[in-house]
mmCIF file with all atom_site columns, C-alpha atoms in Angstrom:
data_model
loop_
_atom_site.group_PDB
_atom_site.id
_atom_site.type_symbol
_atom_site.label_atom_id
_atom_site.label_alt_id
_atom_site.label_comp_id
_atom_site.label_asym_id
_atom_site.label_entity_id
_atom_site.label_seq_id
_atom_site.pdbx_PDB_ins_code
_atom_site.Cartn_x
_atom_site.Cartn_y
_atom_site.Cartn_z
_atom_site.occupancy
_atom_site.B_iso_or_equiv
_atom_site.pdbx_formal_charge
_atom_site.auth_seq_id
_atom_site.auth_comp_id
_atom_site.auth_asym_id
_atom_site.auth_atom_id
_atom_site.pdbx_PDB_model_num
ATOM 1   C CA . MET V 1 1   ? -15.582 46.658 -140.083 1.00 40.00 ? 3   MET V CA 1
ATOM 2   C CA . GLY V 1 2   ? -14.068 47.163 -136.618 1.00 41.00 ? 4   GLY V CA 1
ATOM 3   C CA . ALA V 1 3   ? -10.442 46.644 -135.823 1.00 39.00 ? 5   ALA V CA 1
ATOM 4   C CA . GLN V 1 4   ? -9.423  43.228 -134.548 1.00 38.00 ? 6   GLN V CA 1
ATOM 5   C CA . THR V 1 5   ? -7.730  42.818 -131.219 1.00 33.00 ? 7   THR V CA 1
ATOM 6   C CA . PRO V 1 6   ? -4.250  41.257 -131.202 1.00 37.00 ? 8   PRO V CA 1
ATOM 7   C CA . ASP V 1 7   ? -5.518  38.330 -129.173 1.00 38.00 ? 9   ASP V CA 1
ATOM 8   C CA . ALA V 1 8   ? -8.267  37.516 -131.673 1.00 37.00 ? 10  ALA V CA 1
ATOM 9   C CA . THR V 1 9   ? -5.847  37.762 -134.585 1.00 36.00 ? 11  THR V CA 1
ATOM 10  C CA . GLU V 1 10  ? -3.290  35.556 -132.870 1.00 38.00 ? 12  GLU V CA 1
ATOM 11  C CA . ALA V 1 11  ? -5.881  32.934 -132.061 1.00 38.00 ? 13  ALA V CA 1
ATOM 12  C CA . GLU V 1 12  ? -7.024  32.775 -135.667 1.00 44.00 ? 14  GLU V CA 1
ATOM 13  C CA . ASP V 1 13  ? -3.464  32.675 -136.984 1.00 43.00 ? 15  ASP V CA 1
ATOM 14  C CA . ASP V 1 14  ? -2.809  29.729 -134.695 1.00 43.00 ? 16  ASP V CA 1
ATOM 15  C CA . PHE V 1 15  ? -5.902  27.866 -135.914 1.00 46.00 ? 17  PHE V CA 1
ATOM 16  C CA . ASP V 1 16  ? -4.997  24.692 -137.803 1.00 49.00 ? 18  ASP V CA 1
ATOM 17  C CA . PHE V 1 17  ? -6.879  24.690 -141.104 1.00 49.00 ? 19  PHE V CA 1
ATOM 18  C CA . SER V 1 18  ? -5.444  21.320 -142.093 1.00 46.00 ? 20  SER V CA 1
ATOM 19  C CA . ASP V 1 19  ? -8.696  19.754 -140.923 1.00 46.00 ? 21  ASP V CA 1
ATOM 20  C CA . ALA V 1 20  ? -10.868 22.327 -142.672 1.00 46.00 ? 22  ALA V CA 1
ATOM 21  C CA . ASN V 1 21  ? -11.774 19.796 -145.344 1.00 48.00 ? 23  ASN V CA 1
ATOM 22  C CA . GLY V 1 22  ? -13.605 17.948 -142.580 1.00 55.00 ? 24  GLY V CA 1
ATOM 23  C CA . ARG V 1 23  ? -16.925 19.018 -141.115 1.00 86.00 ? 25  ARG V CA 1
ATOM 24  C CA . MET V 1 24  ? -15.860 22.179 -139.323 1.00 94.00 ? 26  MET V CA 1
ATOM 25  C CA . CYS V 1 25  ? -16.920 25.755 -139.992 1.00 97.00 ? 27  CYS V CA 1
ATOM 26  C CA . ILE V 1 26  ? -13.875 27.809 -140.974 1.00 97.00 ? 28  ILE V CA 1
ATOM 27  C CA . ALA V 1 27  ? -15.415 30.934 -139.417 1.00 97.00 ? 29  ALA V CA 1
ATOM 28  C CA . THR V 1 28  ? -16.859 29.671 -136.125 1.00 95.00 ? 30  THR V CA 1
ATOM 29  C CA . ARG V 1 29  ? -14.767 26.479 -135.752 1.00 95.00 ? 31  ARG V CA 1
ATOM 30  C CA . GLU V 1 30  ? -17.893 24.590 -134.794 1.00 93.00 ? 32  GLU V CA 1
ATOM 31  C CA . SER V 1 31  ? -18.282 21.022 -136.040 1.00 93.00 ? 33  SER V CA 1
ATOM 32  C CA . GLY V 1 32  ? -21.314 19.917 -137.995 1.00 92.00 ? 34  GLY V CA 1
ATOM 33  C CA . SER V 1 33  ? -22.597 17.585 -140.677 1.00 91.00 ? 35  SER V CA 1
ATOM 34  C CA . PRO V 1 34  ? -22.951 18.209 -144.424 1.00 89.00 ? 36  PRO V CA 1
ATOM 35  C CA . GLU V 1 35  ? -26.660 18.819 -143.814 1.00 88.00 ? 37  GLU V CA 1
ATOM 36  C CA . THR V 1 36  ? -25.977 21.569 -141.267 1.00 91.00 ? 38  THR V CA 1
ATOM 37  C CA . LEU V 1 37  ? -23.120 23.403 -143.018 1.00 96.00 ? 39  LEU V CA 1
ATOM 38  C CA . LEU V 1 38  ? -22.622 25.219 -146.335 1.00 97.00 ? 40  LEU V CA 1
ATOM 39  C CA . ARG V 1 39  ? -19.898 23.908 -148.645 1.00 97.00 ? 41  ARG V CA 1
ATOM 40  C CA . PHE V 1 40  ? -17.656 26.129 -150.770 1.00 98.00 ? 42  PHE V CA 1
ATOM 41  C CA . VAL V 1 41  ? -15.122 25.203 -153.438 1.00 97.00 ? 43  VAL V CA 1
ATOM 42  C CA . ALA V 1 42  ? -12.731 27.078 -155.710 1.00 97.00 ? 44  ALA V CA 1
ATOM 43  C CA . ALA V 1 43  ? -13.693 27.352 -159.379 1.00 95.00 ? 45  ALA V CA 1
ATOM 44  C CA . PRO V 1 44  ? -10.956 26.831 -162.013 1.00 94.00 ? 46  PRO V CA 1
ATOM 45  C CA . ASP V 1 45  ? -10.446 30.609 -162.164 1.00 95.00 ? 47  ASP V CA 1
ATOM 46  C CA . GLY V 1 46  ? -9.913  30.755 -158.390 1.00 95.00 ? 48  GLY V CA 1
ATOM 47  C CA . THR V 1 47  ? -13.309 32.210 -157.533 1.00 97.00 ? 49  THR V CA 1
ATOM 48  C CA . VAL V 1 48  ? -14.953 30.941 -154.350 1.00 98.00 ? 50  VAL V CA 1
ATOM 49  C CA . VAL V 1 49  ? -18.197 29.210 -155.319 1.00 97.00 ? 51  VAL V CA 1
ATOM 50  C CA . PRO V 1 50  ? -21.050 28.075 -153.015 1.00 97.00 ? 52  PRO V CA 1
ATOM 51  C CA . ASP V 1 51  ? -21.804 24.369 -153.461 1.00 97.00 ? 53  ASP V CA 1
ATOM 52  C CA . LEU V 1 52  ? -25.256 24.097 -151.897 1.00 95.00 ? 54  LEU V CA 1
ATOM 53  C CA . LYS V 1 53  ? -25.857 20.631 -153.345 1.00 93.00 ? 55  LYS V CA 1
ATOM 54  C CA . ARG V 1 54  ? -22.426 19.439 -152.162 1.00 93.00 ? 56  ARG V CA 1
ATOM 55  C CA . THR V 1 55  ? -21.666 17.874 -155.555 1.00 94.00 ? 57  THR V CA 1
ATOM 56  C CA . LEU V 1 56  ? -18.909 20.047 -157.062 1.00 95.00 ? 58  LEU V CA 1
ATOM 57  C CA . PRO V 1 57  ? -15.498 18.377 -157.410 1.00 93.00 ? 59  PRO V CA 1
ATOM 58  C CA . GLY V 1 58  ? -12.328 19.413 -155.672 1.00 91.00 ? 60  GLY V CA 1
ATOM 59  C CA . ARG V 1 59  ? -11.285 20.371 -152.192 1.00 91.00 ? 61  ARG V CA 1
ATOM 60  C CA . GLY V 1 60  ? -14.084 22.009 -150.260 1.00 95.00 ? 62  GLY V CA 1
ATOM 61  C CA . CYS V 1 61  ? -14.469 23.898 -147.015 1.00 96.00 ? 63  CYS V CA 1
ATOM 62  C CA . TRP V 1 62  ? -17.440 24.410 -144.751 1.00 97.00 ? 64  TRP V CA 1
ATOM 63  C CA . VAL V 1 63  ? -19.157 27.426 -143.229 1.00 98.00 ? 65  VAL V CA 1
ATOM 64  C CA . SER V 1 64  ? -22.018 27.610 -140.734 1.00 97.00 ? 66  SER V CA 1
ATOM 65  C CA . PRO V 1 65  ? -25.341 28.465 -142.403 1.00 96.00 ? 67  PRO V CA 1
ATOM 66  C CA . SER V 1 66  ? -25.397 32.111 -141.415 1.00 97.00 ? 68  SER V CA 1
ATOM 67  C CA . ARG V 1 67  ? -24.714 35.249 -143.394 1.00 97.00 ? 69  ARG V CA 1
ATOM 68  C CA . GLU V 1 68  ? -22.581 36.511 -140.536 1.00 97.00 ? 70  GLU V CA 1
ATOM 69  C CA . ALA V 1 69  ? -20.287 33.467 -140.761 1.00 98.00 ? 71  ALA V CA 1
ATOM 70  C CA . VAL V 1 70  ? -19.948 33.749 -144.554 1.00 98.00 ? 72  VAL V CA 1
ATOM 71  C CA . GLU V 1 71  ? -19.117 37.442 -144.339 1.00 98.00 ? 73  GLU V CA 1
ATOM 72  C CA . LYS V 1 72  ? -16.567 36.771 -141.602 1.00 97.00 ? 74  LYS V CA 1
ATOM 73  C CA . ALA V 1 73  ? -14.899 34.123 -143.783 1.00 98.00 ? 75  ALA V CA 1
ATOM 74  C CA . VAL V 1 74  ? -14.667 36.660 -146.630 1.00 98.00 ? 76  VAL V CA 1
ATOM 75  C CA . ALA V 1 75  ? -13.432 39.555 -144.493 1.00 97.00 ? 77  ALA V CA 1
ATOM 76  C CA . LYS V 1 76  ? -10.716 37.519 -142.772 1.00 96.00 ? 78  LYS V CA 1
ATOM 77  C CA . LYS V 1 77  ? -9.638  35.693 -145.961 1.00 96.00 ? 79  LYS V CA 1
ATOM 78  C CA . LEU V 1 78  ? -10.374 32.312 -144.415 1.00 97.00 ? 80  LEU V CA 1
ATOM 79  C CA . PHE V 1 79  ? -11.305 30.663 -147.731 1.00 97.00 ? 81  PHE V CA 1
ATOM 80  C CA . ALA V 1 80  ? -7.741  30.930 -149.063 1.00 96.00 ? 82  ALA V CA 1
ATOM 81  C CA . ARG V 1 81  ? -6.326  29.359 -145.918 1.00 94.00 ? 83  ARG V CA 1
ATOM 82  C CA . ALA V 1 82  ? -8.909  26.570 -145.836 1.00 95.00 ? 84  ALA V CA 1
ATOM 83  C CA . LEU V 1 83  ? -8.715  25.747 -149.553 1.00 95.00 ? 85  LEU V CA 1
ATOM 84  C CA . LYS V 1 84  ? -4.914  26.054 -149.524 1.00 93.00 ? 86  LYS V CA 1
ATOM 85  C CA . ARG V 1 85  ? -4.723  28.185 -152.653 1.00 92.00 ? 87  ARG V CA 1
ATOM 86  C CA . ASP V 1 86  ? -4.989  31.755 -153.821 1.00 93.00 ? 88  ASP V CA 1
ATOM 87  C CA . VAL V 1 87  ? -8.721  32.308 -154.228 1.00 96.00 ? 89  VAL V CA 1
ATOM 88  C CA . LYS V 1 88  ? -10.961 35.311 -154.781 1.00 95.00 ? 90  LYS V CA 1
ATOM 89  C CA . ALA V 1 89  ? -14.055 35.613 -152.594 1.00 96.00 ? 91  ALA V CA 1
ATOM 90  C CA . ASP V 1 90  ? -16.684 38.066 -153.801 1.00 96.00 ? 92  ASP V CA 1
ATOM 91  C CA . PRO V 1 91  ? -17.107 40.802 -151.148 1.00 97.00 ? 93  PRO V CA 1
ATOM 92  C CA . ASP V 1 92  ? -20.852 40.327 -151.682 1.00 97.00 ? 94  ASP V CA 1
ATOM 93  C CA . LEU V 1 93  ? -20.690 36.542 -151.198 1.00 98.00 ? 95  LEU V CA 1
ATOM 94  C CA . GLY V 1 94  ? -23.138 36.712 -148.289 1.00 98.00 ? 96  GLY V CA 1
ATOM 95  C CA . SER V 1 95  ? -25.808 38.137 -150.591 1.00 97.00 ? 97  SER V CA 1
ATOM 96  C CA . VAL V 1 96  ? -24.939 35.673 -153.349 1.00 97.00 ? 98  VAL V CA 1
ATOM 97  C CA . VAL V 1 97  ? -25.512 32.735 -150.999 1.00 98.00 ? 99  VAL V CA 1
ATOM 98  C CA . GLU V 1 98  ? -28.850 34.161 -149.827 1.00 98.00 ? 100 GLU V CA 1
ATOM 99  C CA . ARG V 1 99  ? -30.056 34.547 -153.414 1.00 97.00 ? 101 ARG V CA 1
ATOM 100 C CA . LEU V 1 100 ? -29.082 30.948 -154.130 1.00 97.00 ? 102 LEU V CA 1
ATOM 101 C CA . LEU V 1 101 ? -30.920 29.738 -151.025 1.00 98.00 ? 103 LEU V CA 1
ATOM 102 C CA . VAL V 1 102 ? -34.038 31.624 -152.143 1.00 97.00 ? 104 VAL V CA 1
ATOM 103 C CA . ALA V 1 103 ? -33.782 30.144 -155.644 1.00 97.00 ? 105 ALA V CA 1
ATOM 104 C CA . GLN V 1 104 ? -33.348 26.672 -154.178 1.00 97.00 ? 106 GLN V CA 1
ATOM 105 C CA . LEU V 1 105 ? -36.450 27.139 -152.020 1.00 97.00 ? 107 LEU V CA 1
ATOM 106 C CA . ILE V 1 106 ? -38.549 28.392 -154.943 1.00 97.00 ? 108 ILE V CA 1
ATOM 107 C CA . GLY V 1 107 ? -37.411 25.448 -157.054 1.00 97.00 ? 109 GLY V CA 1
ATOM 108 C CA . MET V 1 108 ? -38.505 23.014 -154.360 1.00 98.00 ? 110 MET V CA 1
ATOM 109 C CA . MET V 1 109 ? -41.853 24.810 -154.003 1.00 98.00 ? 111 MET V CA 1
ATOM 110 C CA . ASN V 1 110 ? -42.444 24.351 -157.727 1.00 97.00 ? 112 ASN V CA 1
ATOM 111 C CA . MET V 1 111 ? -41.530 20.684 -157.399 1.00 97.00 ? 113 MET V CA 1
ATOM 112 C CA . ALA V 1 112 ? -43.948 20.282 -154.478 1.00 98.00 ? 114 ALA V CA 1
ATOM 113 C CA . ARG V 1 113 ? -46.685 21.949 -156.533 1.00 97.00 ? 115 ARG V CA 1
ATOM 114 C CA . LYS V 1 114 ? -46.188 19.428 -159.336 1.00 97.00 ? 116 LYS V CA 1
ATOM 115 C CA . ALA V 1 115 ? -46.287 16.603 -156.786 1.00 98.00 ? 117 ALA V CA 1
ATOM 116 C CA . GLY V 1 116 ? -49.583 17.853 -155.355 1.00 97.00 ? 118 GLY V CA 1
ATOM 117 C CA . GLN V 1 117 ? -47.938 18.789 -152.064 1.00 98.00 ? 119 GLN V CA 1
ATOM 118 C CA . PHE V 1 118 ? -48.254 22.589 -152.317 1.00 98.00 ? 120 PHE V CA 1
ATOM 119 C CA . VAL V 1 119 ? -51.571 24.301 -151.639 1.00 98.00 ? 121 VAL V CA 1
ATOM 120 C CA . THR V 1 120 ? -52.341 28.010 -152.159 1.00 97.00 ? 122 THR V CA 1
ATOM 121 C CA . GLY V 1 121 ? -55.255 30.248 -151.243 1.00 97.00 ? 123 GLY V CA 1
ATOM 122 C CA . ALA V 1 122 ? -56.287 31.289 -147.739 1.00 97.00 ? 124 ALA V CA 1
ATOM 123 C CA . ALA V 1 123 ? -59.380 29.062 -147.517 1.00 97.00 ? 125 ALA V CA 1
ATOM 124 C CA . LYS V 1 124 ? -57.590 25.949 -148.784 1.00 98.00 ? 126 LYS V CA 1
ATOM 125 C CA . VAL V 1 125 ? -54.612 26.566 -146.529 1.00 98.00 ? 127 VAL V CA 1
ATOM 126 C CA . GLU V 1 126 ? -56.841 27.019 -143.481 1.00 97.00 ? 128 GLU V CA 1
ATOM 127 C CA . ALA V 1 127 ? -58.691 23.785 -144.294 1.00 97.00 ? 129 ALA V CA 1
ATOM 128 C CA . ALA V 1 128 ? -55.424 21.864 -144.743 1.00 98.00 ? 130 ALA V CA 1
ATOM 129 C CA . VAL V 1 129 ? -54.144 23.118 -141.394 1.00 97.00 ? 131 VAL V CA 1
ATOM 130 C CA . ARG V 1 130 ? -57.346 22.230 -139.551 1.00 96.00 ? 132 ARG V CA 1
ATOM 131 C CA . SER V 1 131 ? -57.405 18.746 -141.101 1.00 96.00 ? 133 SER V CA 1
ATOM 132 C CA . GLY V 1 132 ? -53.815 18.055 -140.067 1.00 95.00 ? 134 GLY V CA 1
ATOM 133 C CA . GLU V 1 133 ? -52.603 17.694 -143.664 1.00 97.00 ? 135 GLU V CA 1
ATOM 134 C CA . ALA V 1 134 ? -50.372 20.806 -143.657 1.00 98.00 ? 136 ALA V CA 1
ATOM 135 C CA . ILE V 1 135 ? -46.836 20.403 -142.344 1.00 97.00 ? 137 ILE V CA 1
ATOM 136 C CA . ALA V 1 136 ? -45.860 24.080 -142.786 1.00 97.00 ? 138 ALA V CA 1
ATOM 137 C CA . VAL V 1 137 ? -47.518 27.369 -143.724 1.00 98.00 ? 139 VAL V CA 1
ATOM 138 C CA . PHE V 1 138 ? -46.112 30.204 -145.840 1.00 98.00 ? 140 PHE V CA 1
ATOM 139 C CA . HIS V 1 139 ? -47.256 33.829 -146.033 1.00 97.00 ? 141 HIS V CA 1
ATOM 140 C CA . SER V 1 140 ? -45.959 36.653 -148.164 1.00 97.00 ? 142 SER V CA 1
ATOM 141 C CA . GLN V 1 141 ? -44.377 39.261 -145.895 1.00 96.00 ? 143 GLN V CA 1
ATOM 142 C CA . ASP V 1 142 ? -46.998 41.808 -146.898 1.00 96.00 ? 144 ASP V CA 1
ATOM 143 C CA . ALA V 1 143 ? -50.015 39.513 -146.558 1.00 97.00 ? 145 ALA V CA 1
ATOM 144 C CA . ALA V 1 144 ? -53.088 41.112 -144.977 1.00 96.00 ? 146 ALA V CA 1
ATOM 145 C CA . ALA V 1 145 ? -53.121 40.724 -141.196 1.00 96.00 ? 147 ALA V CA 1
ATOM 146 C CA . ASP V 1 146 ? -56.662 39.312 -141.210 1.00 96.00 ? 148 ASP V CA 1
ATOM 147 C CA . GLY V 1 147 ? -55.723 36.434 -143.516 1.00 96.00 ? 149 GLY V CA 1
ATOM 148 C CA . VAL V 1 148 ? -52.655 35.593 -141.455 1.00 96.00 ? 150 VAL V CA 1
ATOM 149 C CA . ARG V 1 149 ? -54.707 35.759 -138.249 1.00 96.00 ? 151 ARG V CA 1
ATOM 150 C CA . LYS V 1 150 ? -57.299 33.254 -139.505 1.00 96.00 ? 152 LYS V CA 1
ATOM 151 C CA . ILE V 1 151 ? -54.629 30.752 -140.459 1.00 97.00 ? 153 ILE V CA 1
ATOM 152 C CA . ASP V 1 152 ? -52.827 31.345 -137.159 1.00 96.00 ? 154 ASP V CA 1
ATOM 153 C CA . GLN V 1 153 ? -56.084 30.516 -135.385 1.00 96.00 ? 155 GLN V CA 1
ATOM 154 C CA . ALA V 1 154 ? -56.310 27.280 -137.375 1.00 96.00 ? 156 ALA V CA 1
ATOM 155 C CA . ARG V 1 155 ? -52.727 26.417 -136.395 1.00 96.00 ? 157 ARG V CA 1
ATOM 156 C CA . LYS V 1 156 ? -53.508 26.988 -132.724 1.00 95.00 ? 158 LYS V CA 1
ATOM 157 C CA . ALA V 1 157 ? -56.767 25.032 -132.934 1.00 95.00 ? 159 ALA V CA 1
ATOM 158 C CA . TRP V 1 158 ? -55.031 22.063 -134.540 1.00 95.00 ? 160 TRP V CA 1
ATOM 159 C CA . HIS V 1 159 ? -52.272 22.197 -131.953 1.00 94.00 ? 161 HIS V CA 1
ATOM 160 C CA . LEU V 1 160 ? -54.644 22.284 -128.976 1.00 93.00 ? 162 LEU V CA 1
ATOM 161 C CA . GLY V 1 161 ? -57.036 19.763 -130.466 1.00 93.00 ? 163 GLY V CA 1
ATOM 162 C CA . THR V 1 162 ? -54.421 17.110 -131.188 1.00 91.00 ? 164 THR V CA 1
ATOM 163 C CA . GLY V 1 163 ? -52.026 17.642 -128.305 1.00 90.00 ? 165 GLY V CA 1
ATOM 164 C CA . ALA V 1 164 ? -49.114 17.821 -130.736 1.00 89.00 ? 166 ALA V CA 1
ATOM 165 C CA . LYS V 1 165 ? -45.767 19.021 -129.392 1.00 88.00 ? 167 LYS V CA 1
ATOM 166 C CA . ALA V 1 166 ? -45.837 22.176 -131.505 1.00 88.00 ? 168 ALA V CA 1
ATOM 167 C CA . GLU V 1 167 ? -47.956 24.151 -133.924 1.00 90.00 ? 169 GLU V CA 1
ATOM 168 C CA . VAL V 1 168 ? -47.541 23.794 -137.652 1.00 94.00 ? 170 VAL V CA 1
ATOM 169 C CA . PRO V 1 169 ? -44.607 26.159 -138.385 1.00 95.00 ? 171 PRO V CA 1
ATOM 170 C CA . ALA V 1 170 ? -45.231 29.360 -140.342 1.00 96.00 ? 172 ALA V CA 1
ATOM 171 C CA . PHE V 1 171 ? -42.733 31.181 -142.542 1.00 97.00 ? 173 PHE V CA 1
ATOM 172 C CA . HIS V 1 172 ? -42.732 34.802 -143.764 1.00 96.00 ? 174 HIS V CA 1
ATOM 173 C CA . LEU V 1 173 ? -39.728 34.741 -146.100 1.00 96.00 ? 175 LEU V CA 1
ATOM 174 C CA . LEU V 1 174 ? -40.469 36.899 -149.143 1.00 97.00 ? 176 LEU V CA 1
ATOM 175 C CA . THR V 1 175 ? -42.592 39.860 -150.137 1.00 97.00 ? 177 THR V CA 1
ATOM 176 C CA . GLY V 1 176 ? -45.399 39.536 -152.638 1.00 96.00 ? 178 GLY V CA 1
ATOM 177 C CA . ALA V 1 177 ? -43.274 41.334 -155.250 1.00 96.00 ? 179 ALA V CA 1
ATOM 178 C CA . GLU V 1 178 ? -40.370 38.949 -154.675 1.00 96.00 ? 180 GLU V CA 1
ATOM 179 C CA . LEU V 1 179 ? -42.653 35.931 -154.954 1.00 96.00 ? 181 LEU V CA 1
ATOM 180 C CA . GLU V 1 180 ? -44.134 37.270 -158.190 1.00 96.00 ? 182 GLU V CA 1
ATOM 181 C CA . GLU V 1 181 ? -40.673 37.876 -159.600 1.00 95.00 ? 183 GLU V CA 1
ATOM 182 C CA . GLN V 1 182 ? -39.525 34.382 -158.644 1.00 94.00 ? 184 GLN V CA 1
ATOM 183 C CA . MET V 1 183 ? -42.710 32.395 -159.357 1.00 95.00 ? 185 MET V CA 1
ATOM 184 C CA . GLY V 1 184 ? -44.684 34.414 -161.890 1.00 94.00 ? 186 GLY V CA 1
ATOM 185 C CA . GLN V 1 185 ? -48.307 33.278 -162.075 1.00 93.00 ? 187 GLN V CA 1
ATOM 186 C CA . ASN V 1 186 ? -47.638 30.718 -159.326 1.00 93.00 ? 188 ASN V CA 1
ATOM 187 C CA . ALA V 1 187 ? -46.922 33.445 -156.766 1.00 96.00 ? 189 ALA V CA 1
ATOM 188 C CA . PHE V 1 188 ? -49.019 33.216 -153.595 1.00 97.00 ? 190 PHE V CA 1
ATOM 189 C CA . ILE V 1 189 ? -50.136 35.232 -150.594 1.00 97.00 ? 191 ILE V CA 1
ATOM 190 C CA . HIS V 1 190 ? -50.884 32.220 -148.379 1.00 98.00 ? 192 HIS V CA 1
ATOM 191 C CA . ALA V 1 191 ? -49.688 28.655 -148.996 1.00 98.00 ? 193 ALA V CA 1
ATOM 192 C CA . CYS V 1 192 ? -48.921 25.435 -147.205 1.00 98.00 ? 194 CYS V CA 1
ATOM 193 C CA . VAL V 1 193 ? -47.071 22.229 -147.944 1.00 98.00 ? 195 VAL V CA 1
ATOM 194 C CA . LEU V 1 194 ? -48.298 18.693 -147.360 1.00 98.00 ? 196 LEU V CA 1
ATOM 195 C CA . ALA V 1 195 ? -46.399 15.610 -146.220 1.00 96.00 ? 197 ALA V CA 1
ATOM 196 C CA . GLY V 1 196 ? -44.219 13.964 -148.842 1.00 97.00 ? 198 GLY V CA 1
ATOM 197 C CA . GLN V 1 197 ? -40.666 14.143 -150.081 1.00 97.00 ? 199 GLN V CA 1
ATOM 198 C CA . ALA V 1 198 ? -41.137 17.409 -151.967 1.00 97.00 ? 200 ALA V CA 1
ATOM 199 C CA . GLY V 1 199 ? -43.183 19.064 -149.212 1.00 98.00 ? 201 GLY V CA 1
ATOM 200 C CA . GLU V 1 200 ? -40.631 18.097 -146.587 1.00 97.00 ? 202 GLU V CA 1
ATOM 201 C CA . GLY V 1 201 ? -37.897 19.403 -148.884 1.00 97.00 ? 203 GLY V CA 1
ATOM 202 C CA . VAL V 1 202 ? -39.630 22.803 -148.917 1.00 98.00 ? 204 VAL V CA 1
ATOM 203 C CA . VAL V 1 203 ? -39.672 22.911 -145.110 1.00 97.00 ? 205 VAL V CA 1
ATOM 204 C CA . LYS V 1 204 ? -36.011 21.933 -144.939 1.00 96.00 ? 206 LYS V CA 1
ATOM 205 C CA . ARG V 1 205 ? -34.963 24.702 -147.345 1.00 96.00 ? 207 ARG V CA 1
ATOM 206 C CA . ALA V 1 206 ? -37.210 27.289 -145.727 1.00 97.00 ? 208 ALA V CA 1
ATOM 207 C CA . THR V 1 207 ? -35.691 26.491 -142.340 1.00 95.00 ? 209 THR V CA 1
ATOM 208 C CA . LEU V 1 208 ? -32.190 26.800 -143.802 1.00 96.00 ? 210 LEU V CA 1
ATOM 209 C CA . LEU V 1 209 ? -33.019 30.221 -145.257 1.00 97.00 ? 211 LEU V CA 1
ATOM 210 C CA . GLU V 1 210 ? -34.456 31.399 -141.918 1.00 96.00 ? 212 GLU V CA 1
ATOM 211 C CA . THR V 1 211 ? -31.331 30.170 -140.142 1.00 95.00 ? 213 THR V CA 1
ATOM 212 C CA . TYR V 1 212 ? -29.048 31.872 -142.663 1.00 97.00 ? 214 TYR V CA 1
ATOM 213 C CA . ARG V 1 213 ? -30.836 35.173 -142.113 1.00 96.00 ? 215 ARG V CA 1
ATOM 214 C CA . GLY V 1 214 ? -30.443 34.804 -138.348 1.00 93.00 ? 216 GLY V CA 1
ATOM 215 C CA . HIS V 1 215 ? -34.173 34.665 -137.668 1.00 84.00 ? 217 HIS V CA 1
ATOM 216 C CA . ALA V 1 216 ? -35.474 32.676 -134.738 1.00 59.00 ? 218 ALA V CA 1
ATOM 217 C CA . PRO V 1 217 ? -38.027 30.060 -135.824 1.00 51.00 ? 219 PRO V CA 1
ATOM 218 C CA . GLN V 1 218 ? -41.638 31.036 -135.163 1.00 59.00 ? 220 GLN V CA 1
ATOM 219 C CA . VAL V 1 219 ? -42.310 27.707 -133.480 1.00 50.00 ? 221 VAL V CA 1
ATOM 220 C CA . SER V 1 220 ? -40.034 24.996 -132.155 1.00 34.00 ? 222 SER V CA 1
ATOM 221 C CA . GLY V 1 221 ? -41.539 22.015 -133.927 1.00 36.00 ? 223 GLY V CA 1
ATOM 222 C CA . ALA V 1 222 ? -41.736 20.750 -137.477 1.00 37.00 ? 224 ALA V CA 1
ATOM 223 C CA . GLY V 1 223 ? -45.472 20.336 -137.829 1.00 37.00 ? 225 GLY V CA 1
ATOM 224 C CA . PRO V 1 224 ? -47.731 17.365 -137.152 1.00 37.00 ? 226 PRO V CA 1
ATOM 225 C CA . LYS V 1 225 ? -46.301 14.653 -134.970 1.00 37.00 ? 227 LYS V CA 1
ATOM 226 C CA . SER V 1 226 ? -45.914 11.154 -136.326 1.00 36.00 ? 228 SER V CA 1
ATOM 227 C CA . GLN V 1 227 ? -48.807 8.818  -135.679 1.00 34.00 ? 229 GLN V CA 1
#
């Protein structure tokens, strides 16, 4: 970690954390909503705990959904100042949050599967994209290029054929080994989600994970436009 300049240190020392319980990132000082920020609280033992569902009791503070922001908050001891108590933030908190975001995404994928809103298999995914049923596509990071290309062609064809504002978004979030570890026999190489509460929840969590990792979205839209 590089040395801080006196000006940067002074500016942060002068920052008023009295409003940190509001909707402001303690690392970037940018305002947001509960849906666009990550919440953290102090456990009874003083450990800083991520509260992704925003349901844990007690005073909370907010951090922008990026690993860089979380790691900055840890390195500069911003959690103690925001929570107004002596707390211990795991030096590896950035990784902890990412693992929780992955687990949350996998849980929502399983929920979407049970709701009939999660389709796997290259042929079925391609058909769902071409029919306009798919609202997002998922590939394992090590999926064969030919399979990804065929589904990409379907995304482009649907986009051009309907005049929608954007293609169906595609995510490449986990390797095949990671998916197998997380999902067991439900692991996939190619998948897509369909419209519905669970399917839309998958897209929301996948987008959050992409944002946290600092990856630019592959497309600018959120899938099929409303009719």
